[in-house]
PDB file of C-alpha atoms and ligand atoms in Angstrom:
ATOM      1  CA  MET B 877     155.362  41.185 -72.562  1.00  0.00           C
ATOM      2  CA  HIS B 878     158.213  39.943 -70.352  1.00  0.00           C
ATOM      3  CA  TYR B 879     159.279  42.423 -67.700  1.00  0.00           C
ATOM      4  CA  ASP B 880     160.847  42.872 -64.295  1.00  0.00           C
ATOM      5  CA  ASP B 881     158.838  44.786 -61.716  1.00  0.00           C
ATOM      6  CA  THR B 882     160.361  45.645 -58.358  1.00  0.00           C
ATOM      7  CA  GLY B 883     159.814  48.116 -55.510  1.00  0.00           C
ATOM      8  CA  VAL B 884     156.777  50.241 -54.645  1.00  0.00           C
ATOM      9  CA  GLY B 885     156.128  53.926 -55.261  1.00  0.00           C
ATOM     10  CA  THR B 886     156.226  56.121 -58.346  1.00  0.00           C
ATOM     11  CA  PRO B 887     156.402  53.838 -61.399  1.00  0.00           C
ATOM     12  CA  LEU B 888     159.597  54.187 -63.431  1.00  0.00           C
ATOM     13  CA  LEU B 889     159.425  52.545 -66.850  1.00  0.00           C
ATOM     14  CA  LEU B 890     162.900  51.689 -68.153  1.00  0.00           C
ATOM     15  CA  ILE B 891     163.301  51.251 -71.925  1.00  0.00           C
ATOM     16  CA  HIS B 892     166.459  49.479 -73.013  1.00  0.00           C
ATOM     17  CA  GLY B 893     168.654  50.371 -75.977  1.00  0.00           C
ATOM     18  CA  PHE B 894     169.918  48.498 -79.029  1.00  0.00           C
ATOM     19  CA  PRO B 895     170.811  45.655 -79.250  1.00  0.00           C
ATOM     20  CA  HIS B 896     169.983  44.999 -75.616  1.00  0.00           C
ATOM     21  CA  ASP B 897     167.284  43.504 -73.427  1.00  0.00           C
ATOM     22  CA  ARG B 898     165.832  44.304 -70.017  1.00  0.00           C
ATOM     23  CA  SER B 899     168.891  42.950 -68.221  1.00  0.00           C
ATOM     24  CA  LEU B 900     170.605  46.206 -69.277  1.00  0.00           C
ATOM     25  CA  TRP B 901     168.752  47.662 -66.294  1.00  0.00           C
ATOM     26  CA  GLN B 902     169.935  45.138 -63.691  1.00  0.00           C
ATOM     27  CA  PRO B 903     171.980  47.830 -61.854  1.00  0.00           C
ATOM     28  CA  GLN B 904     168.792  49.883 -61.551  1.00  0.00           C
ATOM     29  CA  LEU B 905     166.567  46.922 -60.626  1.00  0.00           C
ATOM     30  CA  ASP B 906     169.089  46.114 -57.896  1.00  0.00           C
ATOM     31  CA  GLY B 907     170.047  49.610 -56.799  1.00  0.00           C
ATOM     32  CA  MET B 908     167.193  52.072 -57.261  1.00  0.00           C
ATOM     33  CA  GLY B 909     165.785  51.421 -53.794  1.00  0.00           C
ATOM     34  CA  GLU B 910     162.483  50.010 -52.558  1.00  0.00           C
ATOM     35  CA  ASP B 911     160.607  53.317 -52.699  1.00  0.00           C
ATOM     36  CA  ILE B 912     160.439  53.526 -56.489  1.00  0.00           C
ATOM     37  CA  ARG B 913     158.608  50.946 -58.603  1.00  0.00           C
ATOM     38  CA  VAL B 914     161.022  49.948 -61.348  1.00  0.00           C
ATOM     39  CA  ILE B 915     159.491  48.282 -64.412  1.00  0.00           C
ATOM     40  CA  ALA B 916     161.870  47.001 -67.091  1.00  0.00           C
ATOM     41  CA  PRO B 917     160.359  45.203 -70.110  1.00  0.00           C
ATOM     42  CA  ASP B 918     161.973  43.380 -73.032  1.00  0.00           C
ATOM     43  CA  LEU B 919     161.176  45.232 -76.237  1.00  0.00           C
ATOM     44  CA  ARG B 920     159.535  43.113 -78.923  1.00  0.00           C
ATOM     45  CA  GLY B 921     161.925  40.453 -80.250  1.00  0.00           C
ATOM     46  CA  PHE B 922     164.612  41.076 -77.622  1.00  0.00           C
ATOM     47  CA  GLY B 923     165.396  39.013 -74.539  1.00  0.00           C
ATOM     48  CA  ALA B 924     162.572  36.638 -73.685  1.00  0.00           C
ATOM     49  CA  SER B 925     160.324  38.070 -76.427  1.00  0.00           C
ATOM     50  CA  THR B 926     160.586  35.754 -79.406  1.00  0.00           C
ATOM     51  CA  GLU B 927     158.157  37.042 -82.039  1.00  0.00           C
ATOM     52  CA  VAL B 928     158.863  40.178 -84.062  1.00  0.00           C
ATOM     53  CA  PRO B 929     157.623  41.596 -87.383  1.00  0.00           C
ATOM     54  CA  ASP B 930     160.052  42.600 -90.155  1.00  0.00           C
ATOM     55  CA  MET B 931     160.206  46.169 -88.895  1.00  0.00           C
ATOM     56  CA  MET B 932     159.545  47.743 -85.509  1.00  0.00           C
ATOM     57  CA  THR B 933     159.013  51.487 -85.680  1.00  0.00           C
ATOM     58  CA  MET B 934     159.616  53.542 -82.553  1.00  0.00           C
ATOM     59  CA  ASP B 935     155.831  54.094 -82.498  1.00  0.00           C
ATOM     60  CA  ALA B 936     155.230  50.327 -82.530  1.00  0.00           C
ATOM     61  CA  TYR B 937     157.546  49.788 -79.551  1.00  0.00           C
ATOM     62  CA  ALA B 938     155.797  52.674 -77.785  1.00  0.00           C
ATOM     63  CA  ALA B 939     152.388  51.086 -78.471  1.00  0.00           C
ATOM     64  CA  ASP B 940     153.607  47.838 -76.858  1.00  0.00           C
ATOM     65  CA  LEU B 941     154.736  49.807 -73.807  1.00  0.00           C
ATOM     66  CA  LYS B 942     151.393  51.601 -73.565  1.00  0.00           C
ATOM     67  CA  GLU B 943     149.697  48.202 -73.550  1.00  0.00           C
ATOM     68  CA  LEU B 944     151.933  47.136 -70.668  1.00  0.00           C
ATOM     69  CA  VAL B 945     151.202  50.325 -68.722  1.00  0.00           C
ATOM     70  CA  ASP B 946     147.470  49.694 -69.208  1.00  0.00           C
ATOM     71  CA  GLU B 947     147.808  46.036 -68.241  1.00  0.00           C
ATOM     72  CA  LEU B 948     149.527  47.085 -65.021  1.00  0.00           C
ATOM     73  CA  GLY B 949     146.697  49.521 -64.346  1.00  0.00           C
ATOM     74  CA  LEU B 950     149.005  52.544 -64.161  1.00  0.00           C
ATOM     75  CA  GLN B 951     147.653  56.023 -64.822  1.00  0.00           C
ATOM     76  CA  GLN B 952     151.127  57.478 -65.322  1.00  0.00           C
ATOM     77  CA  ALA B 953     154.797  56.544 -65.201  1.00  0.00           C
ATOM     78  CA  VAL B 954     158.148  58.244 -65.352  1.00  0.00           C
ATOM     79  CA  VAL B 955     159.407  57.152 -68.764  1.00  0.00           C
ATOM     80  CA  CYS B 956     163.144  56.591 -69.045  1.00  0.00           C
ATOM     81  CA  GLY B 957     164.918  55.397 -72.185  1.00  0.00           C
ATOM     82  CA  LEU B 958     168.550  54.857 -73.045  1.00  0.00           C
ATOM     83  CA  SER B 959     169.698  55.466 -76.624  1.00  0.00           C
ATOM     84  CA  MET B 960     167.142  53.628 -78.823  1.00  0.00           C
ATOM     85  CA  GLY B 961     165.075  53.559 -75.643  1.00  0.00           C
ATOM     86  CA  GLY B 962     165.233  57.360 -75.730  1.00  0.00           C
ATOM     87  CA  TYR B 963     163.946  57.431 -79.326  1.00  0.00           C
ATOM     88  CA  ILE B 964     161.075  55.252 -78.081  1.00  0.00           C
ATOM     89  CA  ALA B 965     160.504  57.444 -74.997  1.00  0.00           C
ATOM     90  CA  LEU B 966     160.062  60.457 -77.293  1.00  0.00           C
ATOM     91  CA  ALA B 967     157.622  58.473 -79.468  1.00  0.00           C
ATOM     92  CA  PHE B 968     155.759  57.464 -76.293  1.00  0.00           C
ATOM     93  CA  LEU B 969     155.539  61.089 -75.176  1.00  0.00           C
ATOM     94  CA  ALA B 970     154.336  62.193 -78.629  1.00  0.00           C
ATOM     95  CA  ASN B 971     151.617  59.517 -78.706  1.00  0.00           C
ATOM     96  CA  TYR B 972     150.550  59.218 -75.046  1.00  0.00           C
ATOM     97  CA  PRO B 973     151.472  62.525 -73.369  1.00  0.00           C
ATOM     98  CA  GLU B 974     148.856  62.074 -70.628  1.00  0.00           C
ATOM     99  CA  VAL B 975     150.646  58.953 -69.360  1.00  0.00           C
ATOM    100  CA  VAL B 976     154.060  60.591 -68.912  1.00  0.00           C
ATOM    101  CA  HIS B 977     154.693  61.876 -65.399  1.00  0.00           C
ATOM    102  CA  GLY B 978     158.335  62.702 -66.083  1.00  0.00           C
ATOM    103  CA  LEU B 979     160.821  61.982 -68.847  1.00  0.00           C
ATOM    104  CA  ILE B 980     164.407  60.719 -68.595  1.00  0.00           C
ATOM    105  CA  LEU B 981     166.500  60.698 -71.762  1.00  0.00           C
ATOM    106  CA  CYS B 982     169.806  58.832 -71.408  1.00  0.00           C
ATOM    107  CA  ASN B 983     172.626  58.794 -73.953  1.00  0.00           C
ATOM    108  CA  THR B 984     170.219  59.592 -76.733  1.00  0.00           C
ATOM    109  CA  ARG B 985     169.275  62.185 -79.342  1.00  0.00           C
ATOM    110  CA  SER B 986     166.163  63.706 -80.861  1.00  0.00           C
ATOM    111  CA  GLY B 987     167.270  63.789 -84.513  1.00  0.00           C
ATOM    112  CA  ALA B 988     166.684  61.270 -87.302  1.00  0.00           C
ATOM    113  CA  ASP B 989     169.400  59.330 -89.150  1.00  0.00           C
ATOM    114  CA  ASP B 990     171.120  61.003 -92.076  1.00  0.00           C
ATOM    115  CA  GLU B 991     171.823  59.112 -95.331  1.00  0.00           C
ATOM    116  CA  LYS B 992     175.124  57.763 -94.044  1.00  0.00           C
ATOM    117  CA  GLY B 993     173.512  56.646 -90.800  1.00  0.00           C
ATOM    118  CA  ARG B 994     170.752  54.828 -92.655  1.00  0.00           C
ATOM    119  CA  ALA B 995     173.248  53.105 -94.948  1.00  0.00           C
ATOM    120  CA  GLY B 996     175.128  51.940 -91.838  1.00  0.00           C
ATOM    121  CA  ARG B 997     171.880  50.483 -90.412  1.00  0.00           C
ATOM    122  CA  TYR B 998     171.229  48.486 -93.583  1.00  0.00           C
ATOM    123  CA  ALA B 999     174.820  47.217 -93.663  1.00  0.00           C
ATOM    124  CA  THR B1000     174.512  46.077 -90.033  1.00  0.00           C
ATOM    125  CA  ALA B1001     171.167  44.419 -90.791  1.00  0.00           C
ATOM    126  CA  LYS B1002     172.749  42.472 -93.648  1.00  0.00           C
ATOM    127  CA  LYS B1003     175.644  41.434 -91.436  1.00  0.00           C
ATOM    128  CA  ALA B1004     173.263  40.288 -88.691  1.00  0.00           C
ATOM    129  CA  ARG B1005     171.329  38.208 -91.198  1.00  0.00           C
ATOM    130  CA  ASP B1006     174.417  36.703 -92.869  1.00  0.00           C
ATOM    131  CA  GLU B1007     176.715  36.192 -89.877  1.00  0.00           C
ATOM    132  CA  GLY B1008     174.655  36.408 -86.698  1.00  0.00           C
ATOM    133  CA  MET B1009     175.451  38.685 -83.791  1.00  0.00           C
ATOM    134  CA  GLU B1010     178.880  37.600 -82.523  1.00  0.00           C
ATOM    135  CA  ASN B1011     181.040  39.961 -84.613  1.00  0.00           C
ATOM    136  CA  ILE B1012     178.591  42.842 -84.373  1.00  0.00           C
ATOM    137  CA  ALA B1013     178.574  42.523 -80.586  1.00  0.00           C
ATOM    138  CA  GLU B1014     182.365  42.378 -80.368  1.00  0.00           C
ATOM    139  CA  GLY B1015     182.662  45.465 -82.590  1.00  0.00           C
ATOM    140  CA  MET B1016     180.134  47.412 -80.517  1.00  0.00           C
ATOM    141  CA  VAL B1017     181.658  46.825 -77.068  1.00  0.00           C
ATOM    142  CA  PRO B1018     184.235  49.658 -77.356  1.00  0.00           C
ATOM    143  CA  LYS B1019     181.388  52.051 -78.170  1.00  0.00           C
ATOM    144  CA  MET B1020     179.331  50.963 -75.168  1.00  0.00           C
ATOM    145  CA  ILE B1021     181.808  51.250 -72.292  1.00  0.00           C
ATOM    146  CA  THR B1022     185.183  52.945 -71.923  1.00  0.00           C
ATOM    147  CA  GLU B1023     188.464  51.141 -72.443  1.00  0.00           C
ATOM    148  CA  ALA B1024     189.316  51.898 -68.802  1.00  0.00           C
ATOM    149  CA  THR B1025     186.219  50.084 -67.505  1.00  0.00           C
ATOM    150  CA  ALA B1026     186.684  47.184 -69.927  1.00  0.00           C
ATOM    151  CA  THR B1027     190.269  46.719 -68.722  1.00  0.00           C
ATOM    152  CA  ALA B1028     189.588  47.185 -65.023  1.00  0.00           C
ATOM    153  CA  HIS B1029     186.455  44.968 -65.052  1.00  0.00           C
ATOM    154  CA  PRO B1030     186.800  42.217 -67.671  1.00  0.00           C
ATOM    155  CA  GLU B1031     183.639  40.578 -66.302  1.00  0.00           C
ATOM    156  CA  ARG B1032     181.650  43.724 -67.124  1.00  0.00           C
ATOM    157  CA  ARG B1033     183.103  43.767 -70.619  1.00  0.00           C
ATOM    158  CA  ALA B1034     182.091  40.126 -71.067  1.00  0.00           C
ATOM    159  CA  ALA B1035     178.580  40.818 -69.747  1.00  0.00           C
ATOM    160  CA  VAL B1036     178.062  43.763 -72.126  1.00  0.00           C
ATOM    161  CA  LYS B1037     179.275  41.685 -75.062  1.00  0.00           C
ATOM    162  CA  ASP B1038     177.075  38.716 -74.141  1.00  0.00           C
ATOM    163  CA  LEU B1039     174.078  40.990 -73.745  1.00  0.00           C
ATOM    164  CA  MET B1040     174.434  42.024 -77.400  1.00  0.00           C
ATOM    165  CA  ALA B1041     175.667  38.714 -78.831  1.00  0.00           C
ATOM    166  CA  ARG B1042     172.647  36.787 -77.555  1.00  0.00           C
ATOM    167  CA  GLN B1043     170.005  38.973 -79.229  1.00  0.00           C
ATOM    168  CA  ARG B1044     168.157  37.429 -82.170  1.00  0.00           C
ATOM    169  CA  PRO B1045     169.077  38.740 -85.649  1.00  0.00           C
ATOM    170  CA  THR B1046     165.344  39.040 -86.426  1.00  0.00           C
ATOM    171  CA  ALA B1047     164.901  41.501 -83.534  1.00  0.00           C
ATOM    172  CA  VAL B1048     168.074  43.374 -84.446  1.00  0.00           C
ATOM    173  CA  ILE B1049     167.048  43.743 -88.099  1.00  0.00           C
ATOM    174  CA  ALA B1050     163.531  44.909 -87.175  1.00  0.00           C
ATOM    175  CA  ALA B1051     164.979  47.518 -84.802  1.00  0.00           C
ATOM    176  CA  LEU B1052     167.546  48.734 -87.343  1.00  0.00           C
ATOM    177  CA  ARG B1053     164.808  49.246 -89.935  1.00  0.00           C
ATOM    178  CA  GLY B1054     162.701  51.076 -87.380  1.00  0.00           C
ATOM    179  CA  MET B1055     165.546  53.334 -86.271  1.00  0.00           C
ATOM    180  CA  ALA B1056     166.444  54.128 -89.907  1.00  0.00           C
ATOM    181  CA  ALA B1057     162.823  55.209 -90.504  1.00  0.00           C
ATOM    182  CA  ARG B1058     162.361  57.210 -87.316  1.00  0.00           C
ATOM    183  CA  PRO B1059     161.300  60.835 -87.647  1.00  0.00           C
ATOM    184  CA  ASP B1060     163.181  63.867 -86.404  1.00  0.00           C
ATOM    185  CA  ARG B1061     161.635  64.638 -83.008  1.00  0.00           C
ATOM    186  CA  THR B1062     163.637  67.837 -82.500  1.00  0.00           C
ATOM    187  CA  PRO B1063     160.661  70.111 -83.289  1.00  0.00           C
ATOM    188  CA  MET B1064     158.675  68.648 -80.367  1.00  0.00           C
ATOM    189  CA  LEU B1065     161.380  69.380 -77.771  1.00  0.00           C
ATOM    190  CA  ALA B1066     160.305  73.000 -77.224  1.00  0.00           C
ATOM    191  CA  THR B1067     156.746  71.805 -76.560  1.00  0.00           C
ATOM    192  CA  ILE B1068     157.644  69.265 -73.831  1.00  0.00           C
ATOM    193  CA  LYS B1069     155.836  70.236 -70.661  1.00  0.00           C
ATOM    194  CA  VAL B1070     156.791  67.405 -68.309  1.00  0.00           C
ATOM    195  CA  PRO B1071     159.873  67.679 -66.105  1.00  0.00           C
ATOM    196  CA  THR B1072     162.762  66.157 -68.028  1.00  0.00           C
ATOM    197  CA  LEU B1073     166.102  64.777 -66.911  1.00  0.00           C
ATOM    198  CA  ILE B1074     168.807  64.276 -69.513  1.00  0.00           C
ATOM    199  CA  ILE B1075     171.745  62.038 -68.630  1.00  0.00           C
ATOM    200  CA  THR B1076     174.806  61.202 -70.650  1.00  0.00           C
ATOM    201  CA  GLY B1077     178.437  60.176 -70.248  1.00  0.00           C
ATOM    202  CA  SER B1078     181.316  62.552 -70.932  1.00  0.00           C
ATOM    203  CA  LYS B1079     182.971  59.833 -73.040  1.00  0.00           C
ATOM    204  CA  ASP B1080     179.967  58.743 -75.095  1.00  0.00           C
ATOM    205  CA  GLU B1081     181.312  58.578 -78.654  1.00  0.00           C
ATOM    206  CA  LEU B1082     178.288  56.819 -80.119  1.00  0.00           C
ATOM    207  CA  ILE B1083     175.994  59.740 -79.301  1.00  0.00           C
ATOM    208  CA  LEU B1084     178.089  62.754 -78.380  1.00  0.00           C
ATOM    209  CA  PRO B1085     177.318  64.767 -75.218  1.00  0.00           C
ATOM    210  CA  GLU B1086     176.659  67.745 -77.538  1.00  0.00           C
ATOM    211  CA  GLU B1087     173.430  66.023 -78.588  1.00  0.00           C
ATOM    212  CA  SER B1088     172.322  65.955 -74.941  1.00  0.00           C
ATOM    213  CA  GLU B1089     173.333  69.582 -74.464  1.00  0.00           C
ATOM    214  CA  ALA B1090     171.250  70.564 -77.489  1.00  0.00           C
ATOM    215  CA  MET B1091     168.199  68.705 -76.157  1.00  0.00           C
ATOM    216  CA  ALA B1092     168.632  70.308 -72.729  1.00  0.00           C
ATOM    217  CA  ALA B1093     168.788  73.739 -74.348  1.00  0.00           C
ATOM    218  CA  ALA B1094     165.593  73.044 -76.307  1.00  0.00           C
ATOM    219  CA  ILE B1095     163.419  71.421 -73.594  1.00  0.00           C
ATOM    220  CA  PRO B1096     162.063  74.132 -71.270  1.00  0.00           C
ATOM    221  CA  GLU B1097     161.878  72.247 -67.952  1.00  0.00           C
ATOM    222  CA  SER B1098     164.969  70.103 -68.266  1.00  0.00           C
ATOM    223  CA  LYS B1099     168.056  69.283 -66.275  1.00  0.00           C
ATOM    224  CA  LEU B1100     171.240  67.888 -67.803  1.00  0.00           C
ATOM    225  CA  VAL B1101     173.667  65.630 -65.959  1.00  0.00           C
ATOM    226  CA  ILE B1102     176.891  64.565 -67.670  1.00  0.00           C
ATOM    227  CA  ILE B1103     178.470  61.687 -65.747  1.00  0.00           C
ATOM    228  CA  PRO B1104     182.252  61.954 -65.956  1.00  0.00           C
ATOM    229  CA  ASP B1105     184.429  59.261 -67.524  1.00  0.00           C
ATOM    230  CA  VAL B1106     181.667  56.995 -68.771  1.00  0.00           C
ATOM    231  CA  ALA B1107     180.611  56.147 -72.305  1.00  0.00           C
ATOM    232  CA  HIS B1108     177.304  55.028 -73.860  1.00  0.00           C
ATOM    233  CA  LEU B1109     175.981  52.696 -71.165  1.00  0.00           C
ATOM    234  CA  SER B1110     176.128  55.268 -68.393  1.00  0.00           C
ATOM    235  CA  ASN B1111     173.708  53.255 -66.226  1.00  0.00           C
ATOM    236  CA  VAL B1112     176.014  50.235 -66.352  1.00  0.00           C
ATOM    237  CA  GLU B1113     179.351  52.014 -66.146  1.00  0.00           C
ATOM    238  CA  ASP B1114     178.574  54.214 -63.156  1.00  0.00           C
ATOM    239  CA  PRO B1115     175.370  52.824 -61.637  1.00  0.00           C
ATOM    240  CA  ASP B1116     175.865  54.708 -58.362  1.00  0.00           C
ATOM    241  CA  ALA B1117     175.972  58.120 -60.039  1.00  0.00           C
ATOM    242  CA  PHE B1118     173.188  57.168 -62.451  1.00  0.00           C
ATOM    243  CA  ASN B1119     170.868  55.799 -59.750  1.00  0.00           C
ATOM    244  CA  LYS B1120     171.472  58.807 -57.532  1.00  0.00           C
ATOM    245  CA  VAL B1121     170.394  61.381 -60.138  1.00  0.00           C
ATOM    246  CA  VAL B1122     167.436  59.290 -61.260  1.00  0.00           C
ATOM    247  CA  ARG B1123     166.282  58.753 -57.654  1.00  0.00           C
ATOM    248  CA  GLU B1124     166.516  62.473 -56.898  1.00  0.00           C
ATOM    249  CA  PHE B1125     164.550  63.302 -60.023  1.00  0.00           C
ATOM    250  CA  VAL B1126     161.801  60.703 -59.501  1.00  0.00           C
ATOM    251  CA  LEU B1127     161.365  61.399 -55.781  1.00  0.00           C
ATOM    252  CA  GLY B1128     161.366  65.136 -56.446  1.00  0.00           C
ATOM    253  CA  LEU B1129     158.373  64.969 -58.825  1.00  0.00           C
ATOM    254  CA  GLU B1130     155.065  66.240 -57.489  1.00  0.00           C
TER     255      GLU B1130
HETATM  256  C1  MLT Z1255     171.527  52.160 -78.810  1.00  0.00           C
HETATM  257  O1  MLT Z1255     172.427  52.058 -77.957  1.00  0.00           O
HETATM  258  O2  MLT Z1255     170.327  52.028 -78.537  1.00  0.00           O
HETATM  259  C2  MLT Z1255     171.909  52.362 -80.250  1.00  0.00           C
HETATM  260  O3  MLT Z1255     173.265  52.307 -80.387  1.00  0.00           O
HETATM  261  C3  MLT Z1255     171.340  53.626 -80.771  1.00  0.00           C
HETATM  262  C4  MLT Z1255     171.586  53.810 -82.227  1.00  0.00           C
HETATM  263  O4  MLT Z1255     172.153  52.924 -82.890  1.00  0.00           O
HETATM  264  O5  MLT Z1255     171.193  54.860 -82.751  1.00  0.00           O
END
């Protein structure tokens, strides 16, 4: 597995979203501080990972991450996922609860796709296969960051678009199939025993803040932070606010 690994201290495993790679977490690799060990892998097929089966379930991604945790010799890690990374973080917690020291769910949800959502996944998969990623990436940018950020920082807009445009259609299709098949994890929320931080952006239109509020209401030991004026990629759009709340949470764990 290809991954970045920086800093020393409590391990923080960062799971990127769709269709991204580990460079999504560059603002955290650069800005989390030296006293937290930040580990950011490429999920199978994305970034520097070239081989991928036809479908990657959230459980399969989680199994890859468990292998990495074992390879690194870690007993536990704080597991943090953004969007699809959050679906995977919940799968990781369901399958390897003993490894999770704390949970951070960013711009994500616990529910499964409905029929319309699944149909959208298959349409996107077809488009990725027929046309490649350029148009999909361009169409997704306005859902990832706010118009205000895109206008004020054209270089950030370009970076977010490139991040998505350069992903392999094979990886994208495998992830779409896996997300379409993912189970509803809502019933497990009430049973979560690890400290949980939920982060979202007030302007996330891809996964509405209401989804985060519902998870926070259902998870007993949870804290919700809604970062103002940012959309889906809250860690990229306001890295200072994001890093601050994550640092406080990680350093505050026993
Ligand atoms: C993501 O950002 O990981 C995806 O947009 C999540 C999704 O499509 O459900």
